[in-house]
Structures are given as structure tokens and as C-alpha cells.
XYZ file of C-alpha atoms in Angstrom:
355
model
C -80.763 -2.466 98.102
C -84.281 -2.763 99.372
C -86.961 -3.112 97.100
C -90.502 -1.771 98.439
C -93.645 -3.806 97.797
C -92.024 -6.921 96.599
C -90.946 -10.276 99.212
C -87.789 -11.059 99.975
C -87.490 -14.070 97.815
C -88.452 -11.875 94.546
C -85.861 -9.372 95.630
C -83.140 -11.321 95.590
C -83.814 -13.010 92.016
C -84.517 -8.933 91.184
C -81.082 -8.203 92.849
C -79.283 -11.388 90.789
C -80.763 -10.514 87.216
C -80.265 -6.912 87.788
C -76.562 -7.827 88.136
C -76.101 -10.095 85.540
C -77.342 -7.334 83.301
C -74.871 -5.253 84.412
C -72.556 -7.470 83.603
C -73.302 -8.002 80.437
C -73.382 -4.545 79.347
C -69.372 -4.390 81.202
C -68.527 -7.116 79.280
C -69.813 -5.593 75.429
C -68.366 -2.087 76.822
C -65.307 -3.756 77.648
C -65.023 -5.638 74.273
C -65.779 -2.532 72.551
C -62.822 -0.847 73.849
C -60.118 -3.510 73.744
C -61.301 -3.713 69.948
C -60.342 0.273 69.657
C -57.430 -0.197 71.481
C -56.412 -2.706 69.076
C -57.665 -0.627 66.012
C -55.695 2.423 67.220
C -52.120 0.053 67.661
C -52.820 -1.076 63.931
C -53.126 2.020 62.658
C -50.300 3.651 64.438
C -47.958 0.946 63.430
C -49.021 1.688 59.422
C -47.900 5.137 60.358
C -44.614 4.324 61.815
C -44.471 2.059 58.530
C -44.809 4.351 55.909
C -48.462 3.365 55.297
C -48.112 1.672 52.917
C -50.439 -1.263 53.285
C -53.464 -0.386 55.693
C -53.952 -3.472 58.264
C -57.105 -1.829 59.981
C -59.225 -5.326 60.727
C -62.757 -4.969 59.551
C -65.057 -6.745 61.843
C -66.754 -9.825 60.739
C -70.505 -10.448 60.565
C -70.872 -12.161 63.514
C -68.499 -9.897 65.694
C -70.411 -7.182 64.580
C -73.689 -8.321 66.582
C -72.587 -10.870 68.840
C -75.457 -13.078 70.459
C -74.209 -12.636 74.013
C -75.823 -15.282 76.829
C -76.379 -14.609 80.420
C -72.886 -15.915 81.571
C -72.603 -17.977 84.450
C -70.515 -16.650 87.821
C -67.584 -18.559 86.597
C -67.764 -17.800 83.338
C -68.108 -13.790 84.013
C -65.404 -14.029 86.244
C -63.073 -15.153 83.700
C -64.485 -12.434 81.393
C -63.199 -9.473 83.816
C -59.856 -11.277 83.683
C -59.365 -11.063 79.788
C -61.098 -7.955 79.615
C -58.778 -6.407 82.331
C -55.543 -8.244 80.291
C -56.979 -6.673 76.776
C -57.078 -2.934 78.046
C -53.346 -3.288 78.511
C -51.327 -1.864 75.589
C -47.966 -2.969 76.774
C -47.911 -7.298 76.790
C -45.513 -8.880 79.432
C -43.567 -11.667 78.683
C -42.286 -13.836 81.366
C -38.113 -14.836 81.460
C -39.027 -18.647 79.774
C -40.979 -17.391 77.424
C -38.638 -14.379 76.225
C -35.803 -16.868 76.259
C -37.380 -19.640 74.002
C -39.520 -16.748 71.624
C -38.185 -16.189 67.796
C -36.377 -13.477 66.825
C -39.641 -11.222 65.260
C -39.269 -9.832 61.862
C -38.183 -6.672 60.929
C -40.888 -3.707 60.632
C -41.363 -1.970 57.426
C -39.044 0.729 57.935
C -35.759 -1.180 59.161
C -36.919 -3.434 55.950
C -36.716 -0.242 53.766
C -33.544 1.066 55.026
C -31.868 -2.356 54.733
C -32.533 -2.432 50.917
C -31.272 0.835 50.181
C -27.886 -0.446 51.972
C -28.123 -3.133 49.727
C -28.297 -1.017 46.698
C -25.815 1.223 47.655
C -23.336 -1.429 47.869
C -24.411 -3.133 44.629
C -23.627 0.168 43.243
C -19.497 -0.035 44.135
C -19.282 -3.261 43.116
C -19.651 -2.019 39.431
C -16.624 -2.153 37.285
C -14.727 1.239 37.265
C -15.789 1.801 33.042
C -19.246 1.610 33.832
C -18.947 4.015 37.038
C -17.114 6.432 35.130
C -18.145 6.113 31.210
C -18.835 10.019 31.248
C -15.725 11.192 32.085
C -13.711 8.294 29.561
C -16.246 10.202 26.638
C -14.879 13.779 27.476
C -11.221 12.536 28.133
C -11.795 10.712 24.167
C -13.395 13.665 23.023
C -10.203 16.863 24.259
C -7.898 14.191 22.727
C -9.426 14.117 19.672
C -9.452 18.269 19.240
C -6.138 18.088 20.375
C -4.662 15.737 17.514
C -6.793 17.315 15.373
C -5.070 21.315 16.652
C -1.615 19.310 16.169
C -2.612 18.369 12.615
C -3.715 21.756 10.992
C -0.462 23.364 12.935
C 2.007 21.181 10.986
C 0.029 20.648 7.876
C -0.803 24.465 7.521
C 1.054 26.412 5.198
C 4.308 28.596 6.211
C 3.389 30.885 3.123
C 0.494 32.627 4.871
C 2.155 33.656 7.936
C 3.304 37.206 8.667
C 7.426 36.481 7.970
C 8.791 36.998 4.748
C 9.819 33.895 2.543
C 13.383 33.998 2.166
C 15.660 31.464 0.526
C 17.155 28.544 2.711
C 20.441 29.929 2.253
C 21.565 33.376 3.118
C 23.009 34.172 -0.693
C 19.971 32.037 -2.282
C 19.908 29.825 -5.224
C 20.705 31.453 -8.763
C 18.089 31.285 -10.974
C 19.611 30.169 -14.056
C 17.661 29.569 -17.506
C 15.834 26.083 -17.742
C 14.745 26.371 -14.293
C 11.585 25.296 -13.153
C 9.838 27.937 -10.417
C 6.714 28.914 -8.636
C 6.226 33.065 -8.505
C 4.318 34.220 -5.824
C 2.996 38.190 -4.993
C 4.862 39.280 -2.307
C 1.633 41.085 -0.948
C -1.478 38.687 -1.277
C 0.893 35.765 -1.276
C -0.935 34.110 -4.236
C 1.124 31.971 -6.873
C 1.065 32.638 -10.121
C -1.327 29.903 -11.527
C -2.842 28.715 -14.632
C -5.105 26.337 -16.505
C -6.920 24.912 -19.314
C -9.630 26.859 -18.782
C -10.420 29.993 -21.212
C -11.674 33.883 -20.037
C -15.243 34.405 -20.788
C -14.555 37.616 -22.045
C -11.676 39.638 -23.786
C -9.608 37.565 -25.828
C -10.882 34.557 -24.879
C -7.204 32.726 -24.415
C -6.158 30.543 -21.366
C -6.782 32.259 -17.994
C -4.432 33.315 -15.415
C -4.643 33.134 -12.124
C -3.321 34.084 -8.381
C -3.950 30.427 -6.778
C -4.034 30.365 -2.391
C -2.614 26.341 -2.350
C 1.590 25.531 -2.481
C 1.075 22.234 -3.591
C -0.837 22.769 -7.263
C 1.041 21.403 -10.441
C -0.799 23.747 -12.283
C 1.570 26.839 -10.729
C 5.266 25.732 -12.143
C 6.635 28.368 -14.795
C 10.352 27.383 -16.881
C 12.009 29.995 -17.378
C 13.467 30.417 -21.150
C 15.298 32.884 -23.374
C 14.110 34.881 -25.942
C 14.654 33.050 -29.184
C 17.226 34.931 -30.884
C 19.674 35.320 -28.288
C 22.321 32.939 -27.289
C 21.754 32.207 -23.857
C 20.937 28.176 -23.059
C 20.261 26.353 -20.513
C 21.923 26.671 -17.058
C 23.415 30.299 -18.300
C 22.313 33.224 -15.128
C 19.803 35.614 -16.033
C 20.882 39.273 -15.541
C 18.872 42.532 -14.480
C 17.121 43.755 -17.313
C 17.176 40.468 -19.537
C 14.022 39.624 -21.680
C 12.779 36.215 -20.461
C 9.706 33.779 -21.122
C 7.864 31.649 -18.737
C 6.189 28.828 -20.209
C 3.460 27.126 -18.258
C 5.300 23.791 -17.432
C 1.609 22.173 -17.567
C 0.063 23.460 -20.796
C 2.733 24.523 -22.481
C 1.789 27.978 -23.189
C 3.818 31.329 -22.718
C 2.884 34.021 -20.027
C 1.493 36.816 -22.497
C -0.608 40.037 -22.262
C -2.171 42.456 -24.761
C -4.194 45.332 -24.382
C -7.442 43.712 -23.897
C -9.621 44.398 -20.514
C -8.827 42.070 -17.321
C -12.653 40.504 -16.428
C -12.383 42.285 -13.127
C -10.383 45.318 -12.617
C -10.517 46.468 -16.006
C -6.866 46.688 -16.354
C -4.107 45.228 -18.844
C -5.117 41.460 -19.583
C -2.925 38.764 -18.854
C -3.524 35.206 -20.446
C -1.700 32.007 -21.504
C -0.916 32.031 -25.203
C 0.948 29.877 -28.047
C 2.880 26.493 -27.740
C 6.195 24.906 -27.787
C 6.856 26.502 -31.867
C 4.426 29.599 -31.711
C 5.841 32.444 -29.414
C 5.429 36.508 -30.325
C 6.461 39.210 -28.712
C 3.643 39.713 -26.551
C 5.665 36.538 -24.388
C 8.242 38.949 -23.959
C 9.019 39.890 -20.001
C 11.973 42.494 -18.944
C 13.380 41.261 -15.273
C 13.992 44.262 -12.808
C 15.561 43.180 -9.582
C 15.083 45.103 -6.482
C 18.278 46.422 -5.267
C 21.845 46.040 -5.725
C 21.747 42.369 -7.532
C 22.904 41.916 -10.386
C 21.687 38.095 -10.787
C 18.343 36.750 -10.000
C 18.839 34.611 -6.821
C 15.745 33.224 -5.324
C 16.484 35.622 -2.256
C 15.543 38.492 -4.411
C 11.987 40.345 -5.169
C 11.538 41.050 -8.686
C 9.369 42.502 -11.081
C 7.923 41.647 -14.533
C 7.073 44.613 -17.091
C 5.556 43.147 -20.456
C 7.640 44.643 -23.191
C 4.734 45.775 -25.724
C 2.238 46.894 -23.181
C 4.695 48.650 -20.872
C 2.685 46.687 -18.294
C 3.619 45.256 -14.370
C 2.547 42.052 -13.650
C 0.244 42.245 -11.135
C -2.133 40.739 -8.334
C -5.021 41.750 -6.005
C -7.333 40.108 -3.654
C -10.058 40.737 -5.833
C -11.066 37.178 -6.472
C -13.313 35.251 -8.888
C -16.464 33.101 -8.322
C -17.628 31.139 -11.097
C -15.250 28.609 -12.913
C -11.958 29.859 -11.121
C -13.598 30.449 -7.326
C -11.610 31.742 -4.988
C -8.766 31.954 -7.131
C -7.572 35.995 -7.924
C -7.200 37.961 -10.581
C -3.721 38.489 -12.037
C -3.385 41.686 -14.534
C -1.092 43.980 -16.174
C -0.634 47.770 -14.448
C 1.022 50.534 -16.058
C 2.751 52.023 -12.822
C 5.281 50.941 -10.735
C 3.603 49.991 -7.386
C 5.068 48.243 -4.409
C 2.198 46.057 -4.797
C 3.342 44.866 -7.964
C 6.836 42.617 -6.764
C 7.070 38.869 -6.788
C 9.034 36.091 -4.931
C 10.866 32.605 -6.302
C 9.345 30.452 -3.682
C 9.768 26.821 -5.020
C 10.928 25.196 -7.681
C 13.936 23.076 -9.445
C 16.856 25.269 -9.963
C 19.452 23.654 -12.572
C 23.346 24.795 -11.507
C 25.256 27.491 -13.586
C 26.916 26.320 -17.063
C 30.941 26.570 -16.440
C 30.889 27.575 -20.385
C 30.545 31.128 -20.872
């Protein structure tokens, strides 16, 4: 490079600061970039790792605006070394120092995935209640609807099903006089039923009911002569005797008039009298259904009041008040198949040898 007008001498110290300028500005430039270069590694290292924690390095104050001297020829040589070094991404390591270097620490995500294997195996070491509590509730629970199925099937009553109650013989028990008995209407499959509890209308005398339970002491009826005849106790009863039935409970007799049932409007049928004070309105004829001759439990019946002319009788239409669910039980003038009851229970005493 020639330099016109000026001596040789000048040129040369021209030539020399004119290249230690240069030099200078190589040396920011090249700073500059090995700084980006370094910037851009951090950052895509947070990317690889999630980013969760940003490790972009800010600059310090004095890095920032660095005071830079005219370096010496030594000095800038050694400068274009590191500088050249720095603008590689890749580092080299030589065999010693790979050998004696420490194992490095595992980046974010390897850290990550490590912990979830961790949990995942904490997880199966649980005990087998706690994995499975959910499925022990539901197993607890279809056990508990299944006892409780088994329970209403044997506790629930044989009376209400569709087969007809017969006795546990083939012949059946003779019903003899003294006997102690529950009635029930063959078609609603009530039981004749009573209590210390009065009508609120009509004659105002103990009601009678058709009661849904079997086991009610409020529902046994003896059965007893009328009392000018000679029959006793343990004699048979024949079709088209006279009987009583005396509320076992209360000790009234089965009686009906010709006051209005509280429902249906028909023949009234109440609980009258005591163990000394019985009229004829106590008085029942027995008609058995067929070819019998003697009431056996086997046999349906019916009951026609002797003054009245009226058939004991039931319906479903039931009360709501004092005797809830509990049905009305009547006297009807005609003979209805609706009208026939059943010995279903009771204590049956054995047939006198005297005659």
C-alpha cells in the first residue's frame, strides 16, 4: 500500500496503526459472535429441556462496553487463537482428558422421565386393598342386596302367592268345637281380624276387619256352640250347624245387624257381647262347599248370619284412618263366589270318643 504525499517513515507507522485498528474491530466482531453462539446453545438447550428455567446469560456492565487497548503482536495473536476456538460449536476432548472427566449430570428431560419411573413403581408397591378399594366397595355392596333378596324370599308370606292354601294333609284336620282358628277370604286373602277399636259410625260396636299380616294375635276366632244345644268341646261340627266365633282376644262374639257397613253400605258386621252376654245376632249357619259332611280345614266354607240372612264377606276396599290398610269385612245378601273362606291356622283340639 503506497501512500501519496507522505515519507516513508510516516507510512509505515500509517500502515502499523491502520492494522492494529483492524484488529481491534476483528477482535469485538469476533467476541460479538462467539457471545451469540453461546446465547443461541443456551437457549436451544432450554428448549430441548422443557423450558422450564430460562439460562439466557445477561451481560454484565462491564462486558457490555468493554475498554479494549491497542493489543500488542503477541497478545493479538493469541486473540485469533481463542476467537477461532470460540466460533466452534462442537468442543474436542482429547483421550486423557475424556478418560479422567466425571460422568456429567443428567439433562432435564432424562431427569423428568426418571421420576415418572420412579412413581410408577412406587405405585405397585402399594398393598393390594388400597389398589383395589373400589372394586372390595361394589363386591360389599351386591352381597349385601343379595342377603337382603334371600331375606324377603324366606321371610315373605306363602299366603299371598297365586296357589291355593290347602291343609298339610291330604284329608285335613277336623275342625272340632273348642278349636282355635284363623279364617281367611279365599279371594283377597285377608284374615278375619278384630280389635278394641269402635266404628265411627253405625252402631258404634267393636270393628271388624280383613287384616294383610299371618302373624297378628288379634285374628284367632274359637269356635263354640250355640248355647242350648248339647254339643261340647272336641264334638265335629256338621254342614248346616249354628256356630259362634268368639274373638279369642277381646272376648266378643262375631255379630251383625242391619246397620250400614262405613264403606260399601252393606250389612254391618261388628264384635259384640262377652263371655255371659250372647244373642242371636252371634248366630252363624256353616255351609260347606261340596260333598263334606264335616268341616276339615281342607274345605272352603261359608258363613250366613241367621237373622240378617247375610254372607260374610270381604273386599279390597280398604280403610285409611284408625284401621289403614286394613279392609272392610260386611254382610251380603247373595251368594257370591266371592263370599267363601279358608281355615288357614290355628289349634285344632282332636275329636271326643264320647258321642
Amino acid at each position: 500500500m503506497d501512500w501519496y504525499g507522505v515519507g516513508k517513515n510516516e507510512n509505515k507507522e500509517m500502515v502499523k496503526n491502520f492494522n492494529l485498528s483492524n484488529m481491534s474491530t476483528l477482535t469485538k466482531g469476533s467476541r460479538s459472535f462467539s457471545r451469540n453462539v453461546k446465547t443461541m446453545g443456551f437457549n436451544l438447550e432450554d428448549r430441548l429441556a422443557g423450558g422450564r428455567i430460562s439460562r439466557r446469560r445477561s451481560l454484565r456492565p462491564e462486558e457490555k462496553h468493554p475498554a479494549v487497548a491497542p493489543p500488542s503482536s503477541g497478545q493479538q495473536h493469541q486473540q485469533q487463537n481463542n476467537n477461532n476456538s470460540n466460533l466452534s460449536r462442537r468442543r474436542t476432548t482429547t483421550a486423557s482428558g475424556s478418560s479422567n472427566s466425571t460422568p456429567s449430570r443428567p439433562s432435564a428431560p432424562t431427569r423428568i422421565i426418571y421420576r415418572e419411573r420412579l412413581g410408577y413403581e412406587s405405585d405397585l408397591d402399594l398393598p393390594f386393598w388400597q389398589r383395589t378399594w373400589f372394586i372390595g366397595i361394589l363386591l360389599v355392596m351386591a352381597l349385601s342386596f343379595f342377603g337382603l333378596a334371600i331375606f324377603l324370599f324366606l321371610t315373605l308370606d306363602s299366603d299371598y302367592t297365586s296357589t291355593p292354601v290347602y291343609a298339610a294333609t291330604s284329608e285335613g284336620v277336623e275342625i272340632t268345637y273348642g278349636s282355635v282358628l284363623k279364617l281367611m277370604h279365599e279371594k283377597t286373602r285377608f284374615r278375619l281380624h278384630s280389635h278394641d277399636v269402635p266404628y265411627g259410625s253405625g252402631s258404634g260396636q267393636q270393628s271388624v276387619t280383613g287384616f294383610p299380616n299371618v302373624d297378628d294375635a288379634n285374628s284367632y276366632w274359637i269356635v263354640r256352640p250355640m248355647p242350648e244345644t248339647s254339643a261340647k268341646q272336641g264334638d265335629s261340627i256338621k254342614s248346616g250347624a249354628i256356630i259362634r266365633l268368639q274373638h279369642m282376644k277381646t272376648r266378643r262374639w262375631l255379630h251383625s245387624h242391619l246397620h250400614a257397613s262405613p264403606i260399601s253400605g252393606n250389612l254391618e258386621v261388628s264384635c259384640f257381647g262377652d263371655d255371659n252376654n250372647s244373642d242371636t245376632g252371634d248366630y252363624w249357619r256353616l255351609e260347606i262347599e261340596g260333598s263334606g259332611k264335616t268341616w276339615r280345614q281342607d274345605q272352603r266354607i261359608r258363613l250366613r248370619h241367621v237373622d240378617t240372612s247375610g254372607y260374610l264377606h270381604s273386599h279390597d276396599k280398604k280403610y285409611n284412618r284408625i284401621a289403614g290398610g286394613q279392609q272392610e269385612v260386611c254382610g251380603v245378601r247373595e251368594k257370591r263366589a266371592d263370599n267363601v273362606w279358608l281355615v288357614v291356622e290355628g289349634v285344632f283340639l282332636p275329636v271326643s270318643e264320647s258321642k
